[in-house]
CSV table of C-alpha atoms in Angstrom, one decimal:
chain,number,residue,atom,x,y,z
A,1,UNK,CA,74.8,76.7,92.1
A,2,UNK,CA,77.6,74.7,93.3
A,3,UNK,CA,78.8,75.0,97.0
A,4,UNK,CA,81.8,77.2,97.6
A,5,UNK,CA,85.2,75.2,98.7
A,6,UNK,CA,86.2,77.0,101.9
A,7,UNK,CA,89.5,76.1,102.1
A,8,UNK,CA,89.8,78.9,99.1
A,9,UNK,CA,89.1,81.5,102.2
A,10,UNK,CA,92.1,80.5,104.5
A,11,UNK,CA,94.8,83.2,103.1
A,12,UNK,CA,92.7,86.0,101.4
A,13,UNK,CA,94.7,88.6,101.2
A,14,UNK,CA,97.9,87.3,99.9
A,15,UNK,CA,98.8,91.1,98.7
A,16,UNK,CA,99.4,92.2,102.3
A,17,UNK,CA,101.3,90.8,105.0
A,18,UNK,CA,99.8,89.8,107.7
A,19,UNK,CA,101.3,89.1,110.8
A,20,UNK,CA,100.5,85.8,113.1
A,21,UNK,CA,100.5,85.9,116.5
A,22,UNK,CA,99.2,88.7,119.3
A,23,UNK,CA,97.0,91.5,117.8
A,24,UNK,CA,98.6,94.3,119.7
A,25,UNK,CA,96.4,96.6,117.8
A,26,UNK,CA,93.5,95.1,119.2
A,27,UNK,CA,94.9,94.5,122.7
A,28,UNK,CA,95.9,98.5,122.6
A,29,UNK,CA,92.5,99.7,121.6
A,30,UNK,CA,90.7,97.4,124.6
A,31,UNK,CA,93.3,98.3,127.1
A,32,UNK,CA,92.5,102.1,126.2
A,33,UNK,CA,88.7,101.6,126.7
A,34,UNK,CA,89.4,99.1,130.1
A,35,UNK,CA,91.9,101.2,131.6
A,36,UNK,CA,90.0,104.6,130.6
A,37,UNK,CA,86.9,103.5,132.2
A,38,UNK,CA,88.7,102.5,135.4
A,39,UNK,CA,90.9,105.8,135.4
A,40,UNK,CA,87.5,107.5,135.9
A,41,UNK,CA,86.8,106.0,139.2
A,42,UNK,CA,90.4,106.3,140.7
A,43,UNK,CA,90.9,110.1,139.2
A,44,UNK,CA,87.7,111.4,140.8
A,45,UNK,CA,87.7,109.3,143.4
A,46,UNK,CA,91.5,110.3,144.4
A,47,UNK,CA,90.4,114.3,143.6
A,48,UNK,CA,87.4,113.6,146.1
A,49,UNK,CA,89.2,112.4,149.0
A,50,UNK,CA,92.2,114.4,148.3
A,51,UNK,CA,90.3,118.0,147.8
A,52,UNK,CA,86.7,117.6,149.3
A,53,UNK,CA,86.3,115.0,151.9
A,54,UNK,CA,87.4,116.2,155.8
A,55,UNK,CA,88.9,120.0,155.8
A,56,UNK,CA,89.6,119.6,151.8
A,57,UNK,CA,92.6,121.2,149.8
A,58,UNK,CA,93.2,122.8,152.9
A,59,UNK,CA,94.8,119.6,154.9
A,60,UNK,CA,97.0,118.9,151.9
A,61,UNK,CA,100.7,119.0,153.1
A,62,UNK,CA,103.8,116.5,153.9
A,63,UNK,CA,101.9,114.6,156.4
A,64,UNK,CA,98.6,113.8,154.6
A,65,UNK,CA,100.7,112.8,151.5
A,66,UNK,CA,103.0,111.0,154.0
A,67,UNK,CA,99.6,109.3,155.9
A,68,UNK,CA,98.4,108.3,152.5
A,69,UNK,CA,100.9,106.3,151.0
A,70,UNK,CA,101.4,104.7,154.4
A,71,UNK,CA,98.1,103.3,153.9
A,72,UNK,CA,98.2,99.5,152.0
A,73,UNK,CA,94.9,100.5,150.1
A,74,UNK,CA,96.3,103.8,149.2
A,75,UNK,CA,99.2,102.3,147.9
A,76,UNK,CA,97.2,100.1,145.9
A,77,UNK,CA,94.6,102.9,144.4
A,78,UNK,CA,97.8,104.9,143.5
A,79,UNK,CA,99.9,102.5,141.9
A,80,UNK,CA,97.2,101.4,140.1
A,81,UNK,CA,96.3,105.0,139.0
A,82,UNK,CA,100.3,105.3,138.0
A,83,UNK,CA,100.3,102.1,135.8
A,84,UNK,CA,97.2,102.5,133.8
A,85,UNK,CA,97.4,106.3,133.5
A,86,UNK,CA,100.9,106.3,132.2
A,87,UNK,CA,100.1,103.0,130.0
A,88,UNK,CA,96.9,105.3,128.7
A,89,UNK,CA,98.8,108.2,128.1
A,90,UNK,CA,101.9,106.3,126.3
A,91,UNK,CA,99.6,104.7,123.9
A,92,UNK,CA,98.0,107.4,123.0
A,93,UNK,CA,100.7,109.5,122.2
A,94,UNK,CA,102.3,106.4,120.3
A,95,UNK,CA,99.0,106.7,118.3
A,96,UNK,CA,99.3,110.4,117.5
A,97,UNK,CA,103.4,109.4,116.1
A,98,UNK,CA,101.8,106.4,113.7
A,99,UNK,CA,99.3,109.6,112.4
A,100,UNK,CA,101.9,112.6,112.1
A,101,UNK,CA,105.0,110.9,111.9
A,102,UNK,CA,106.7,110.2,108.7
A,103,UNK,CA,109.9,109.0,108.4
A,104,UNK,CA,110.8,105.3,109.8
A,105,UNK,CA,113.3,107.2,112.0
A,106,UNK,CA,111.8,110.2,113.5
A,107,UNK,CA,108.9,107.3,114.5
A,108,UNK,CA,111.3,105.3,116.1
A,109,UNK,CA,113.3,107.9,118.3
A,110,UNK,CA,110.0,109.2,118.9
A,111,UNK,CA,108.3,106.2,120.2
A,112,UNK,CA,111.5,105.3,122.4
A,113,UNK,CA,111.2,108.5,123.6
A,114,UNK,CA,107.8,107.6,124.6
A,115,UNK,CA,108.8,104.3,126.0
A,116,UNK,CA,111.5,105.3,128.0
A,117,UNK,CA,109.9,108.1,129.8
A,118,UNK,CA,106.7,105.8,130.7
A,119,UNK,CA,109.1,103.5,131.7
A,120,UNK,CA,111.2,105.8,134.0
A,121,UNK,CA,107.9,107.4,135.9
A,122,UNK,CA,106.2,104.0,136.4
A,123,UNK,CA,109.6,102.6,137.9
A,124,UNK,CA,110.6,105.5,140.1
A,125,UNK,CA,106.4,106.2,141.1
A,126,UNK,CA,105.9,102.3,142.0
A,127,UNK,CA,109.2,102.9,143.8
A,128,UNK,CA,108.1,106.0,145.7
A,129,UNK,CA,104.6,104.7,146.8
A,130,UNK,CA,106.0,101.2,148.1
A,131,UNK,CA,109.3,102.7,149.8
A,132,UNK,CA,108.4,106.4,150.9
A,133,UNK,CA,109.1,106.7,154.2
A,134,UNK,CA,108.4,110.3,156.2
A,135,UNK,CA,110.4,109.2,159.2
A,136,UNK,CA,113.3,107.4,158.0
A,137,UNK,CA,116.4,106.3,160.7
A,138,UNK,CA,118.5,109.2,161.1
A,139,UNK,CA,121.5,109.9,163.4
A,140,UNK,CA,120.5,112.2,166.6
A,141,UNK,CA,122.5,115.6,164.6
A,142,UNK,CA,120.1,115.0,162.1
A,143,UNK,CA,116.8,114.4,163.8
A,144,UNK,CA,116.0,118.6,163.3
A,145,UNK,CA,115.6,117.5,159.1
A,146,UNK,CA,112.3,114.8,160.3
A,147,UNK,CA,109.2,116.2,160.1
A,148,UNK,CA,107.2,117.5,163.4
A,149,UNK,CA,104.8,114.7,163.6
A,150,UNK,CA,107.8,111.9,163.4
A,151,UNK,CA,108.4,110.1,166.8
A,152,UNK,CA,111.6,111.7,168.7
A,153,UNK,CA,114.3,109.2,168.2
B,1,UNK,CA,46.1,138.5,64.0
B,2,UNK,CA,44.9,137.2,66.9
B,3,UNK,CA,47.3,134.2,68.2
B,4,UNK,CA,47.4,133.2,71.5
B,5,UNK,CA,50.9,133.5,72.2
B,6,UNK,CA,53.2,133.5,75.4
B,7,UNK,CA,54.1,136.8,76.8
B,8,UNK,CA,58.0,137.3,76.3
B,9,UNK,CA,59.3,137.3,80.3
B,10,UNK,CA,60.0,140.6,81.2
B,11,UNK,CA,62.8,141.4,82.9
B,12,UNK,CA,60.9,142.0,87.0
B,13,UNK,CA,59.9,138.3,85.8
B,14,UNK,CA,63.3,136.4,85.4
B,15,UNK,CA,64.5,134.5,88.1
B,16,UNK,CA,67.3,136.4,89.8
B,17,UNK,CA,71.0,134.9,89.2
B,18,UNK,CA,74.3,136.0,91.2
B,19,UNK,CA,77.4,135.9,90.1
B,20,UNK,CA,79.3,133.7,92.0
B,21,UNK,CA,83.7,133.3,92.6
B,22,UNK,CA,85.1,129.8,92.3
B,23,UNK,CA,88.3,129.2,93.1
B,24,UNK,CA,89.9,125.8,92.0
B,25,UNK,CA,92.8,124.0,93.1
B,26,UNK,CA,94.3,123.3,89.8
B,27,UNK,CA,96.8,121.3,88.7
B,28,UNK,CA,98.2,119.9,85.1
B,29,UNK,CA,100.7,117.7,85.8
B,30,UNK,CA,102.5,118.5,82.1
B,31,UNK,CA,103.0,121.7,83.0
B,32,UNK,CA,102.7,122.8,86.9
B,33,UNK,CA,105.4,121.5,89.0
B,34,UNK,CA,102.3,122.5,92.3
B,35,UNK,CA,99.0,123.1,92.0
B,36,UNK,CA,97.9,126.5,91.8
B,37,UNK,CA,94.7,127.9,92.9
B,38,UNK,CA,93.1,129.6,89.5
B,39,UNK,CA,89.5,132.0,90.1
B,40,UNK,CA,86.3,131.7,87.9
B,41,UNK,CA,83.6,134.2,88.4
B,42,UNK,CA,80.4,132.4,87.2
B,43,UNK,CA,76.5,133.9,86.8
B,44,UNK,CA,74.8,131.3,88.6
B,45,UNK,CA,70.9,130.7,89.9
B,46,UNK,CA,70.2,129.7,92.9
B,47,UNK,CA,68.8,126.2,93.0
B,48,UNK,CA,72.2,125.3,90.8
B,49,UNK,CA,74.7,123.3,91.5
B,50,UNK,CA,78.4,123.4,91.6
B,51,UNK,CA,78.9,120.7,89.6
B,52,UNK,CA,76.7,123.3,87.2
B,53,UNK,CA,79.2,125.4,87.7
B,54,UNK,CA,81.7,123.3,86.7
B,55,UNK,CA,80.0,122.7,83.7
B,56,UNK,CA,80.1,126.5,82.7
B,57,UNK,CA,83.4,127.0,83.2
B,58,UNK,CA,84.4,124.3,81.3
B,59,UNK,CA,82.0,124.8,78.5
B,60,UNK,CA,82.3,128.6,78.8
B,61,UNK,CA,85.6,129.8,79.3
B,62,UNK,CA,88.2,127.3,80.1
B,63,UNK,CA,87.9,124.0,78.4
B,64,UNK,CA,90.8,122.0,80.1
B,65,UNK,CA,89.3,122.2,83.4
B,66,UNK,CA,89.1,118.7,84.4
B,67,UNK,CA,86.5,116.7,86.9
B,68,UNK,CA,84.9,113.0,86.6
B,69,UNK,CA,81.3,113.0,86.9
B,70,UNK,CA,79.0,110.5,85.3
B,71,UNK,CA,75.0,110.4,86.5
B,72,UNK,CA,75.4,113.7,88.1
B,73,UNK,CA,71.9,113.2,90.1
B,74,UNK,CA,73.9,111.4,93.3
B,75,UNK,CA,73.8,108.0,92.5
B,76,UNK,CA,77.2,107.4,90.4
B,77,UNK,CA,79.9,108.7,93.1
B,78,UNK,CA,82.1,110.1,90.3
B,79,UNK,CA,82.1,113.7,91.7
B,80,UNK,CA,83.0,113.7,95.2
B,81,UNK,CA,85.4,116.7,95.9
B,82,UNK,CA,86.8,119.2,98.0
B,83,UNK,CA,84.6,122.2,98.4
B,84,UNK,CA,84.9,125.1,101.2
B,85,UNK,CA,86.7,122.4,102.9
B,86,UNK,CA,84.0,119.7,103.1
B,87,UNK,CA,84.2,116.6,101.3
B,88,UNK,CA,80.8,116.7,99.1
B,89,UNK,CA,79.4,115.4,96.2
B,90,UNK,CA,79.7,118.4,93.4
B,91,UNK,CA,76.1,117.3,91.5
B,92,UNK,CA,74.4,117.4,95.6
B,93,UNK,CA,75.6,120.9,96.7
B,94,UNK,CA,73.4,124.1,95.6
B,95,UNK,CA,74.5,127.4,95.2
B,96,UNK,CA,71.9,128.2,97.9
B,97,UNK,CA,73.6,126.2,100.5
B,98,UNK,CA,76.7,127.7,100.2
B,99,UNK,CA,77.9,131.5,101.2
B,100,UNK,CA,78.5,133.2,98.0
B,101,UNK,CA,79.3,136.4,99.5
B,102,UNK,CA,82.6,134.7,99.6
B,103,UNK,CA,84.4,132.4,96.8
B,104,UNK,CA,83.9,129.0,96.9
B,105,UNK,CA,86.9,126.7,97.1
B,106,UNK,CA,86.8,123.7,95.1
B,107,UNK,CA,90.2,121.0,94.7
B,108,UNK,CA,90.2,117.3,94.5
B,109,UNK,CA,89.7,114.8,97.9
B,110,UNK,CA,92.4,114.7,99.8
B,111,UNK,CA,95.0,111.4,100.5
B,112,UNK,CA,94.9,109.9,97.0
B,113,UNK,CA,97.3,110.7,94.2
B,114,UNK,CA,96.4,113.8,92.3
B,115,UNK,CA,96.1,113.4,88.8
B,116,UNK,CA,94.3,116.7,87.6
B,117,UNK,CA,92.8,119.5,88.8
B,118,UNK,CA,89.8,117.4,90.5
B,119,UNK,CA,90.7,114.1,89.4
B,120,UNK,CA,92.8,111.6,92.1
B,121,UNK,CA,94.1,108.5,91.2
B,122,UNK,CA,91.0,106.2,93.2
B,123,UNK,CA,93.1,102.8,92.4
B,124,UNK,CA,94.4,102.8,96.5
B,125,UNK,CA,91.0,103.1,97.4
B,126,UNK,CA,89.4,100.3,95.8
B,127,UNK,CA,92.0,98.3,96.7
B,128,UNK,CA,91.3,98.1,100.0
B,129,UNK,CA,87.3,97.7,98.7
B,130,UNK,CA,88.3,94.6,96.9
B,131,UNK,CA,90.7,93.3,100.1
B,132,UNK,CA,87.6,93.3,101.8
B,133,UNK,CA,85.8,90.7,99.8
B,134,UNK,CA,82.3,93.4,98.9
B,135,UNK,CA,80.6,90.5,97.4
B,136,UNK,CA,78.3,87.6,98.5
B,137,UNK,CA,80.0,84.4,99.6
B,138,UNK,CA,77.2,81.4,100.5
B,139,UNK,CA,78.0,77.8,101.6
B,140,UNK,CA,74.9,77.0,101.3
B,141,UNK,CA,72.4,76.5,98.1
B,142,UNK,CA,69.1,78.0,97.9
B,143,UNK,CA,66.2,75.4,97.4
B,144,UNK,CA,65.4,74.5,93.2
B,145,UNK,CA,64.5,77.3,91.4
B,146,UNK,CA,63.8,79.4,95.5
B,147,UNK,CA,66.2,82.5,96.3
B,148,UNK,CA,67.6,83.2,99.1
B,149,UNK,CA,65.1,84.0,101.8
B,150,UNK,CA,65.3,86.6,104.3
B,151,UNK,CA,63.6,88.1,107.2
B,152,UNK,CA,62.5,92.4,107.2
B,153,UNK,CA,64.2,92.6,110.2
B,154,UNK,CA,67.7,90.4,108.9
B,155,UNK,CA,67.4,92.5,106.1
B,156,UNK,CA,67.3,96.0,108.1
B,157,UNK,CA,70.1,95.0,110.2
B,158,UNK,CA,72.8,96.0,107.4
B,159,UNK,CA,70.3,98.7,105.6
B,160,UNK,CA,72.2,101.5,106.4
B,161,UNK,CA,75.7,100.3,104.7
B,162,UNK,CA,74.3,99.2,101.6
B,163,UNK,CA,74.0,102.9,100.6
B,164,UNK,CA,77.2,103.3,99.5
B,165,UNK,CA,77.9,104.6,96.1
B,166,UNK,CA,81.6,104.2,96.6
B,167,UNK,CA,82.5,108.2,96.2
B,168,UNK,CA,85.5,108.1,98.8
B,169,UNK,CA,83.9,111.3,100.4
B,170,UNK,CA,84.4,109.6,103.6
B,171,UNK,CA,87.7,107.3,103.4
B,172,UNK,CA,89.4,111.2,102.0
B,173,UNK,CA,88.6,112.9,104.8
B,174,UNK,CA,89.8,110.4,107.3
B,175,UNK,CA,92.6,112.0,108.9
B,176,UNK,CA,94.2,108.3,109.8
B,177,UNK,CA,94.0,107.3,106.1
B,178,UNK,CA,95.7,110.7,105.0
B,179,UNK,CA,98.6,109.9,107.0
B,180,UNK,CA,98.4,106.0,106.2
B,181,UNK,CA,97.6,104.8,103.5
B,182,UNK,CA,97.7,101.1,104.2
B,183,UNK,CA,94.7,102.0,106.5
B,184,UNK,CA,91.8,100.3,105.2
B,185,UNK,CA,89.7,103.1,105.6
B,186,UNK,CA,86.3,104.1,106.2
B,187,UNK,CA,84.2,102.8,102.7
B,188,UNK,CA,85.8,99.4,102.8
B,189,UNK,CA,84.8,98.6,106.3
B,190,UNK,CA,81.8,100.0,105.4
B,191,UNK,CA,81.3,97.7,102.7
B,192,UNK,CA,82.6,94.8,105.0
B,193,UNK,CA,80.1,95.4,107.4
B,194,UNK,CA,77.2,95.1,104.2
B,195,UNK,CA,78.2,91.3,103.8
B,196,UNK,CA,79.5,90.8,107.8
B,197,UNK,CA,75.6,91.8,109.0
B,198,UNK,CA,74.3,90.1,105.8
B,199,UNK,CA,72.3,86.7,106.9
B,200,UNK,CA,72.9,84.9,103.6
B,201,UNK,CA,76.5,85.3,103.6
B,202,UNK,CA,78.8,82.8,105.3
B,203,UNK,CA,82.0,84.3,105.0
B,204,UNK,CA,81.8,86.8,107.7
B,205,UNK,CA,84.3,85.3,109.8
B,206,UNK,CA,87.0,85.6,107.3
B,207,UNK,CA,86.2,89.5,106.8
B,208,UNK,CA,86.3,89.6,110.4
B,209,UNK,CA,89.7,88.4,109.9
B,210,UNK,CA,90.7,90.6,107.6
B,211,UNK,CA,89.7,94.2,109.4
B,212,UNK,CA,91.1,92.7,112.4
B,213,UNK,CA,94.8,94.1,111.1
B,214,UNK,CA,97.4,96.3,112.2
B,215,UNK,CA,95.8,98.4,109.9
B,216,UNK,CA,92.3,97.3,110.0
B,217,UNK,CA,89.2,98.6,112.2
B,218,UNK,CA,91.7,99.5,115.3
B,219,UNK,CA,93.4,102.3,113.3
B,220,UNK,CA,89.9,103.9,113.8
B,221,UNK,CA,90.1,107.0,116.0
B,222,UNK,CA,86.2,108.1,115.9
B,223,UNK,CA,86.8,111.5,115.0
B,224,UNK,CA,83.3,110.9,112.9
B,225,UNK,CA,85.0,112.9,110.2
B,226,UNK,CA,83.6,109.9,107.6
B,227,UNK,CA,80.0,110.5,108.6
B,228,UNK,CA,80.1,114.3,108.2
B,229,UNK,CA,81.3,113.8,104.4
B,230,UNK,CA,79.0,110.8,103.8
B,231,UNK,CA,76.9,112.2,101.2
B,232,UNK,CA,74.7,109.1,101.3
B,233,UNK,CA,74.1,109.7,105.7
B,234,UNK,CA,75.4,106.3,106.2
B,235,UNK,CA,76.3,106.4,110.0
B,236,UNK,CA,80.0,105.1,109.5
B,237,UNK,CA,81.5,105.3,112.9
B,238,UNK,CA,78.8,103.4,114.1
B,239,UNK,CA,79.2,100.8,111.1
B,240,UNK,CA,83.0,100.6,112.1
B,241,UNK,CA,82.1,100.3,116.0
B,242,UNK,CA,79.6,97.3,115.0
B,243,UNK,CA,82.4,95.8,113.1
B,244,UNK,CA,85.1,96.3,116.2
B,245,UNK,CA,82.2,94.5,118.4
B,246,UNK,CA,81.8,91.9,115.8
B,247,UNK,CA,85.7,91.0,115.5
B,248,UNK,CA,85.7,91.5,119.6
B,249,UNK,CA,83.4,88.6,119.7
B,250,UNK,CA,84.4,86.6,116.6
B,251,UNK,CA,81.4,86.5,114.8
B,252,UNK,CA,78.9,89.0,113.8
């Protein structure tokens, strides 16, 4: 038995093309396992303080929202939650158009369908929780529009 | 005369048979246009099996009713098919097993051409078996006249795959496969992971290579369809789930 040349084993399947480069397969299927497991910690943990902790569902209103993203780490926890949970939930419903959908066409409007609304909510929700305001400057006519809890201007 | 003989079974004696409804997808691509679903009511026994049934039909009352099987005794993989739904072997289901108070449907696997009646074209399938490389690759050379040693416990580590008997129960009933068919599917990784786990092959890394596709091991979605149909009870998920660690880490 003669030893096998392994330079024979460099391209071995010539009858498919294979793509160099970034595995985004592979990448995909870790970042849903990574980002799922993490999910679980920032979804209950948000539910907890949000629902249970101090009076409960009961002290949810403008000004506990308004407290919260005020807060750096709260702003942290929920941005995070934003980014992975729309990144999650994009790439799986980009799996579920590689299984059901047929036609070249109907995959791509569907997946830029996809893309564009994760796009939109993670822009406008990272905008929100880093720019939200509850007392903004407003002119003395308009000061009856702030909420109770805002500083008299 | 006074010859022992054997009493003639009476009739309290006989085993008791039921007559049993098939209904089979069939198709004959020089006539139908679709395949049709066609009815057979057969007097079966219990401990049969469908692929007896099959049998009677064809021999009894319709001759061009068409099916591969080859051992039938579970070893061949020709007769994997369709039946109430569940990928099975035809030759490993008994009558006894099944509900024959209602008919049993019978039609080909799913997500490979369909040739006739039962018969698919398997050609996409093994394929992807051969892309896979299902055979040993060794750089190095067993001492004069010595085989290859190996340890019980090297040897048990890829046990489980090396059941396959290459039926495609499990790659047609993989719902990713019946909507891709440049998935690799569940059989060949299967058979990947025989040689990957294997401590006398050496070409592992290159396998490695080749399920870690676009279409390779990620495509998997665990929905442990494959190991339900496996008629062999080769856990397949797992095997795939050993084979995403392995290409995780780059080596078995």
């Amino acid at each position: 038995m003669s030893s096998v040349p392994f330079d024979d084993f460099d391209s071995p399947r010539s009858g498919r093309h294979r793509s160099r480069g970034v595995n985004w397969e592979k990448w995909g299927w870790i970042y849903m396992r990574v980002s799922g497991v993490i999910l679980l910690v920032l979804i209950f943990g948000h539910l907890f303080v949000n629902l249970m902790v101090g009076e409960g569902v009961k002290a949810i209103d403008f000004a506990f929202v308004g407290g919260k993203l005020s807060n750096p780490f709260w702003q942290v926890w929920d941005t995070l939650m934003l980014w992975l949970a729309l990144i999650h939930g994009a790439n799986g419903m980009r799996t579920l158009v590689n299984d059901y959908a047929r036609g070249a066409r109907s995959r791509a409007i569907l997946k830029g369908s996809i893309f564009a609304a994760a796009a939109i909510l993670i822009v406008l929700g990272t905008l929100v929780v880093f720019t939200f305001d509850p007392c903004p400057p407003v002119s003395a006519a308009d000061a009856h529009l702030l909420p109770s809890f805002c500083p008299a201007p | 005369m006074s010859t022992a003989t054997l009493d003639a079974p009476t009739q309290d004696d006989a085993v008791q048979s039921f007559t049993v409804t098939f209904i089979i997808r069939r198709f004959d691509p020089e006539v139908d246009d679709e395949p049709r679903w066609q009815d057979f009511d057969v007097e079966m026994f219990a401990t049969d099996r469908v692929l007896d049934a099959l049998h009677k039909i064809k021999w009894e009352q319709d001759g061009s009713l068409t099916f591969r099987r080859s051992c039938a005794h579970g070893i061949c993989g020709s007769d994997a098919m369709r039946i109430n739904g569940r990928n099975r072997l035809a030759c490993k289901t008994l009558i006894k097993d099944l509900d024959i108070s209602k008919p049993i449907y019978v039609e080909a696997i799913k997500g490979l051409p369909l040739e006739k009646d039962l018969v698919v074209d398997m050609e996409p399938f093994f394929e992807s078996y051969r892309e896979v490389q299902p055979f040993l690759i060794a750089r190095s050379e067993p001492g004069a006249g010595k085989e290859r040693v190996q340890s019980v416990a090297d040897r048990a580590r890829f046990d489980d795959t090396t059941k396959c008997i290459l039926c495609a129960a499990c790659t047609s009933s993989c719902p990713v496969f019946w909507t891709d068919g440049q998935y690799f599917g569940p059989a060949a990784i299967v058979n990947a992971h025989r040689f990957i786990f294997d401590s006398r092959d050496d070409a592992a890394k290159v396998r490695l290579d080749i399920l870690n596709d676009k279409e390779g091991v990620w495509r998997c979605r665990t929905t442990f369809n494959c190991t339900e149909a496996c008629p062999r009870g080769i856990q397949i998920t797992q095997a795939i789930a050993e084979v995403k660690q392995a290409v995780m880490r780059g080596k078995p």
